[in-house]
Protein backbone atom coordinates (compact mmCIF):
# COMPACT_ATOMS: atom_id res chain seq x y z
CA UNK A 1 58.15 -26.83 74.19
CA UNK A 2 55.23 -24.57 72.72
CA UNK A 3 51.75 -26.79 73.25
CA UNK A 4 50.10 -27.71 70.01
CA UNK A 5 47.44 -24.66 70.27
CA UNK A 6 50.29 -21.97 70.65
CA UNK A 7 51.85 -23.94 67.28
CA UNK A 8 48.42 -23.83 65.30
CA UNK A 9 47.76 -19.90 66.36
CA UNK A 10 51.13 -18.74 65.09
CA UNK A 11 50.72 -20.90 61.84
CA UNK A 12 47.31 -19.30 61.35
CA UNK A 13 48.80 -15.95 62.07
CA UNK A 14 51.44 -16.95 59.82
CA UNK A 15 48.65 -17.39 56.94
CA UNK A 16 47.01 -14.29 57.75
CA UNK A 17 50.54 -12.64 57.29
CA UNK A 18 50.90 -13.95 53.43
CA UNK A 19 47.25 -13.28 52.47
CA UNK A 20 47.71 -9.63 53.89
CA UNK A 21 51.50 -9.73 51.63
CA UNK A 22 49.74 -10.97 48.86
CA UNK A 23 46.70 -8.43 49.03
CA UNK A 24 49.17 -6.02 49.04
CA UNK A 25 51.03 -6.68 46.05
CA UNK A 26 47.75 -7.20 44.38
CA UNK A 27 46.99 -3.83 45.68
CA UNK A 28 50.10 -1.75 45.13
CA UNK A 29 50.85 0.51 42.12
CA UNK A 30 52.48 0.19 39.13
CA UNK A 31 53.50 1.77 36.27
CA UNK A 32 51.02 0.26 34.27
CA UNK A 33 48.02 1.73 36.62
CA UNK A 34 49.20 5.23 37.05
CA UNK A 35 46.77 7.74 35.90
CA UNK A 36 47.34 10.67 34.05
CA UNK A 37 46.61 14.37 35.14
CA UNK A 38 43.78 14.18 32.42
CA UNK A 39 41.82 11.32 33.97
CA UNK A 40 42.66 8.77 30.77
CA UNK A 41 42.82 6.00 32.54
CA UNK A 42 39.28 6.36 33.67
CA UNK A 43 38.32 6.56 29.32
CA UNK A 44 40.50 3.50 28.99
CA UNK A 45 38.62 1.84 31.40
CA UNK A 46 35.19 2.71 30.24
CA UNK A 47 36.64 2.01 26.90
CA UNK A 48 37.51 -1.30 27.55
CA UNK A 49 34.56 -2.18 29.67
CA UNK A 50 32.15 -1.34 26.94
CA UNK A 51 34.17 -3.48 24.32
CA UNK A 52 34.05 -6.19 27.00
CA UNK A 53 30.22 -5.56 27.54
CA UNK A 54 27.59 -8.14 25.71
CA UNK A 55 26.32 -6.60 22.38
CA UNK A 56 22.94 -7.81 20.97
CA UNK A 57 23.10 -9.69 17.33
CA UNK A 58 20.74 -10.25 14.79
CA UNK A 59 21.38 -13.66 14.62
CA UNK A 60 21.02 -15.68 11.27
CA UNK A 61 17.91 -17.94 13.10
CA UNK A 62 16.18 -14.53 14.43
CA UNK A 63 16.30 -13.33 10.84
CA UNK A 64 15.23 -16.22 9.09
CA UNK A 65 12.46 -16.65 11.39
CA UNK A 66 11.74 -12.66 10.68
CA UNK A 67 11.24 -13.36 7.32
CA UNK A 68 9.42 -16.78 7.13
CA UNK A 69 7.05 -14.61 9.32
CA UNK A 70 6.60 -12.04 6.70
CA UNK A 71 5.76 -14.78 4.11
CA UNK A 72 3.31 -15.90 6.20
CA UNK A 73 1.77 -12.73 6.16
CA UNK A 74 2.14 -12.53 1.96
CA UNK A 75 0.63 -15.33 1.65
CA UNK A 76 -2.35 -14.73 3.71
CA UNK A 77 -2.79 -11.24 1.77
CA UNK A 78 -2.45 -12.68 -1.60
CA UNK A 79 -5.31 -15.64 -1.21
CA UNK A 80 -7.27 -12.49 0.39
CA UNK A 81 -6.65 -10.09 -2.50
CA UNK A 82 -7.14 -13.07 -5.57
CA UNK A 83 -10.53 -14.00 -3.78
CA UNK A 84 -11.33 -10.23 -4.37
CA UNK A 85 -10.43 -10.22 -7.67
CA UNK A 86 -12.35 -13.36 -8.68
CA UNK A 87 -15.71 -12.16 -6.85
CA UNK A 88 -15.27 -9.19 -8.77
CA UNK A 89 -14.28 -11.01 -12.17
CA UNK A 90 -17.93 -12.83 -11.48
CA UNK A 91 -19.61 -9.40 -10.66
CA UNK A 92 -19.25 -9.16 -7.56
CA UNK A 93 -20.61 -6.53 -5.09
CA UNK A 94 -24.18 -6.84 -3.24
CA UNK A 95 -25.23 -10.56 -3.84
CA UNK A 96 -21.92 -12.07 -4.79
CA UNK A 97 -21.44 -14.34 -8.11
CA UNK A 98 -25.74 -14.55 -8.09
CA UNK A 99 -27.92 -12.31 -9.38
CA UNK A 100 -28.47 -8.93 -8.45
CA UNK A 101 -32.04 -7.75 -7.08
CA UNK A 102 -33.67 -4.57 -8.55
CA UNK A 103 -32.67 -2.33 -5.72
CA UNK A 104 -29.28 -3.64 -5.54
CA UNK A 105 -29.23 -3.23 -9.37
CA UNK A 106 -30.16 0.41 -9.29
CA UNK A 107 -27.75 1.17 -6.51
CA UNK A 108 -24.86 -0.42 -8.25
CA UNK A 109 -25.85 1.78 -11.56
CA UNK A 110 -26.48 4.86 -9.63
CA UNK A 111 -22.30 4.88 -7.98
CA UNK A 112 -21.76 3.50 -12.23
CA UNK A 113 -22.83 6.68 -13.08
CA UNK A 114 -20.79 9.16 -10.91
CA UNK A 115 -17.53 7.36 -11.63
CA UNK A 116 -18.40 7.41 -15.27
CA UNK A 117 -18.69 11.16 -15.06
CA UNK A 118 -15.33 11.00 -12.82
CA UNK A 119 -13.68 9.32 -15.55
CA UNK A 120 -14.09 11.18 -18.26
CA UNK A 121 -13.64 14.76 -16.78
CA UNK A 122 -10.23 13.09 -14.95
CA UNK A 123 -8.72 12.39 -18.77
CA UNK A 124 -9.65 15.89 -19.72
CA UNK A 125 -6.58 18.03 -19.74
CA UNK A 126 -5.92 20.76 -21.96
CA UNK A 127 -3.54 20.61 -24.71
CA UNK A 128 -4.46 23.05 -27.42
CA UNK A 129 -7.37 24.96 -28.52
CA UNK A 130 -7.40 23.75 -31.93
CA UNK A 131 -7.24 19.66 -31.60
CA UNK A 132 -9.62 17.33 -30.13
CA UNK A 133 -8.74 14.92 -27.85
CA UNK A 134 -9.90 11.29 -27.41
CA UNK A 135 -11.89 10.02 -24.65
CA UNK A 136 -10.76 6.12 -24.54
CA UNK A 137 -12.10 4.34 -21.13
CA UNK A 138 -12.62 0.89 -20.16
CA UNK A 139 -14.80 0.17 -16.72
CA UNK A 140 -14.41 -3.75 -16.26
CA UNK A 141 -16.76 -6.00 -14.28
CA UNK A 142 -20.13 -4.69 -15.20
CA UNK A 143 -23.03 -7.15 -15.15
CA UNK A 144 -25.85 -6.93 -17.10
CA UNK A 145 -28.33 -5.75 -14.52
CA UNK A 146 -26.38 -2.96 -13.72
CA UNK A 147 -26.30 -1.97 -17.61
CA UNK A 148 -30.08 -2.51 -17.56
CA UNK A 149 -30.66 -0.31 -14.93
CA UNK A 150 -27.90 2.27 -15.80
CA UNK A 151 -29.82 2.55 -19.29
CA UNK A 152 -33.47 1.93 -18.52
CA UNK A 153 -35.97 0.08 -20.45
CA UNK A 154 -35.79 1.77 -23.73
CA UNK A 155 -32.03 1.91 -24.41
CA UNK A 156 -31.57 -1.57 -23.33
CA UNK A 157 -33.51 -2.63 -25.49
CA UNK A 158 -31.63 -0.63 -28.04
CA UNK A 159 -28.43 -1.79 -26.81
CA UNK A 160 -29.69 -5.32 -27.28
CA UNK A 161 -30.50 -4.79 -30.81
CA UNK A 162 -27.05 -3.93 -31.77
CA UNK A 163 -25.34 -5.84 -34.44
CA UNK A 164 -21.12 -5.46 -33.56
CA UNK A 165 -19.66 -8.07 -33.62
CA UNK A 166 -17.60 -7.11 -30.82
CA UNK A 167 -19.93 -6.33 -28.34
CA UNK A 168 -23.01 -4.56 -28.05
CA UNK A 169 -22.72 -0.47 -29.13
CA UNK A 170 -24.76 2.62 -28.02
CA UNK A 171 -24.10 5.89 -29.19
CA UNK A 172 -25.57 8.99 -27.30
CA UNK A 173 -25.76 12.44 -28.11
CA UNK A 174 -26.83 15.37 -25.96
CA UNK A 175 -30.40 14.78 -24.22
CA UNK A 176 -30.12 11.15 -24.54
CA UNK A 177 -26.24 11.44 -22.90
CA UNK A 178 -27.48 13.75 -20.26
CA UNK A 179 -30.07 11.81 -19.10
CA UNK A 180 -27.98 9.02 -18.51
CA UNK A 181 -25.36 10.61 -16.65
CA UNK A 182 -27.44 12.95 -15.11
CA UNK A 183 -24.97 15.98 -16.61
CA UNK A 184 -22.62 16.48 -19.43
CA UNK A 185 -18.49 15.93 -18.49
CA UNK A 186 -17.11 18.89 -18.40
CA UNK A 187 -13.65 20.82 -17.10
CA UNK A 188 -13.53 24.44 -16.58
CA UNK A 189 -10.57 26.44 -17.73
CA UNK A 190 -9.30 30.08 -17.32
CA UNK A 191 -11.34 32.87 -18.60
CA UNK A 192 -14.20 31.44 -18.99
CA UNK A 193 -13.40 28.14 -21.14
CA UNK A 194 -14.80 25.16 -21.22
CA UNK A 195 -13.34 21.32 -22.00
CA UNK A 196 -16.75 19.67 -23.50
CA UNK A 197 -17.35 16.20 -25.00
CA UNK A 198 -17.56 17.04 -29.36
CA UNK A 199 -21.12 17.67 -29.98
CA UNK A 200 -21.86 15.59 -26.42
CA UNK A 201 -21.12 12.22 -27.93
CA UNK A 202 -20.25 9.67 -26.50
CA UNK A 203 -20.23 5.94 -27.66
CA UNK A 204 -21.06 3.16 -25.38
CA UNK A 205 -19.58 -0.54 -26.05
CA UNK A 206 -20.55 -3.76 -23.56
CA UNK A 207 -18.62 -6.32 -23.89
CA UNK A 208 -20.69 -9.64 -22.56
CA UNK A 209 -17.58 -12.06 -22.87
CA UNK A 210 -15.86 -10.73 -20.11
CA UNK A 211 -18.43 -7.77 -18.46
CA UNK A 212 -16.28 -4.82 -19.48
CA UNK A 213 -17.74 -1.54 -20.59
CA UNK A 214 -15.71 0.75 -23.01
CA UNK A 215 -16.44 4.85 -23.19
CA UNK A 216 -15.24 6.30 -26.41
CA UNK A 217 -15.45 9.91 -27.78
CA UNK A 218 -13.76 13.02 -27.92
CA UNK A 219 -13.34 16.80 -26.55
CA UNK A 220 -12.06 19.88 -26.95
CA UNK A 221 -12.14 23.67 -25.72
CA UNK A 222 -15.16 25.89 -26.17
CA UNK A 223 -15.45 29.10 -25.16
């Protein structure tokens, strides 16, 4: 009669016998797993593993959250751009919706006075030697310091005097014109032509409802 350790060694060595069958069924090949000459099981397999691999999705919360972010941002740009535009619908520039002081004043006129120049010689294009062509400009947000000191004492006062009823007019013609801009518009074309303001006129219109200065006039090609 086998002794009850002799009986639980075989049955263990009986278990070790089915898990070694069983491995090797597990193990053994098939028709299924051969591989072909050209190694396509292997691309099958990498094929099927990257199918089976985790892809990353924009999910419908990551994306709503996205864009709730960029409104955020919109926002936040907007109130920064409209509190540009309404310092500069009050004048703004150096001292804000107050007044300006005399240096700021001439400052402010002095950059006026380059971009007017700018302005008009940007609208300048040649079209044909025989036509004139109109000058039409408007330059918003100009307070009336910086009209005082972009026409001194003497045509302020003029401008002052004027009797539109649209606004207050100035018109200037050749030393007068020059000395406020410091230099006549001009564009140079071939051979030796010129585009040139008609008889270096130019008429001057401030608005005080709403600030806005409006350049009117014409040119045309000189030689």
């Amino acid at each position: 009669m086998a002794s009850p350790s002799n009986k639980r060694q075989r049955n263990i060595e009986k278990e070790i016998e089915e898990e070694a069958a069983v491995g090797s069924e597990d193990w053994a090949p098939s028709e299924d797993n051969d591989m072909d000459s050209d190694g396509s099981e292997d691309a099958a397999s990498d094929s099927s593993e990257e199918e089976a691999r985790p892809r990353k999705k924009n999910t419908p919360t990551s994306r709503v959250a996205e864009l709730e972010a960029q409104v955020i941002e919109l926002q936040k740009e907007n109130k920064r751009l409209k509190g540009l535009l309404g310092s500069a619908q009050k004048g703004g520039g150096a001292g804000g919706g107050g007044s300006l002081t005399p240096q700021q004043a001439t400052a402010s006129a002095d950059k006026l006075r380059v971009n007017i120049v700018k302005l008009i010689e940007q609208v300048m294009v040649y079209r044909n030697k025989n036509t004139k062509s109109r000058v039409n400009i408007t330059i918003p947000c100009v307070r009336e310091e910086q009209m005082e000191a972009l026409l001194g004492p003497a045509l302020y006062t003029k401008l002052g005097r004027s009797k539109a009823k649209t606004g207050a007019c100035l018109k200037l013609q050749g030393a007068d014109l020059e000395d406020l801009l410091g230099q006549l518009p001009s564009k140079s074309l071939r051979y030796g032509s010129q585009l040139q303001l008609v008889e270096s006129t130019l008429s001057l219109k401030y608005d005080r409802t709403d600030n806005a200065l409006k350049l009117t006039g014409a040119y045309s090609m000189v030689k």
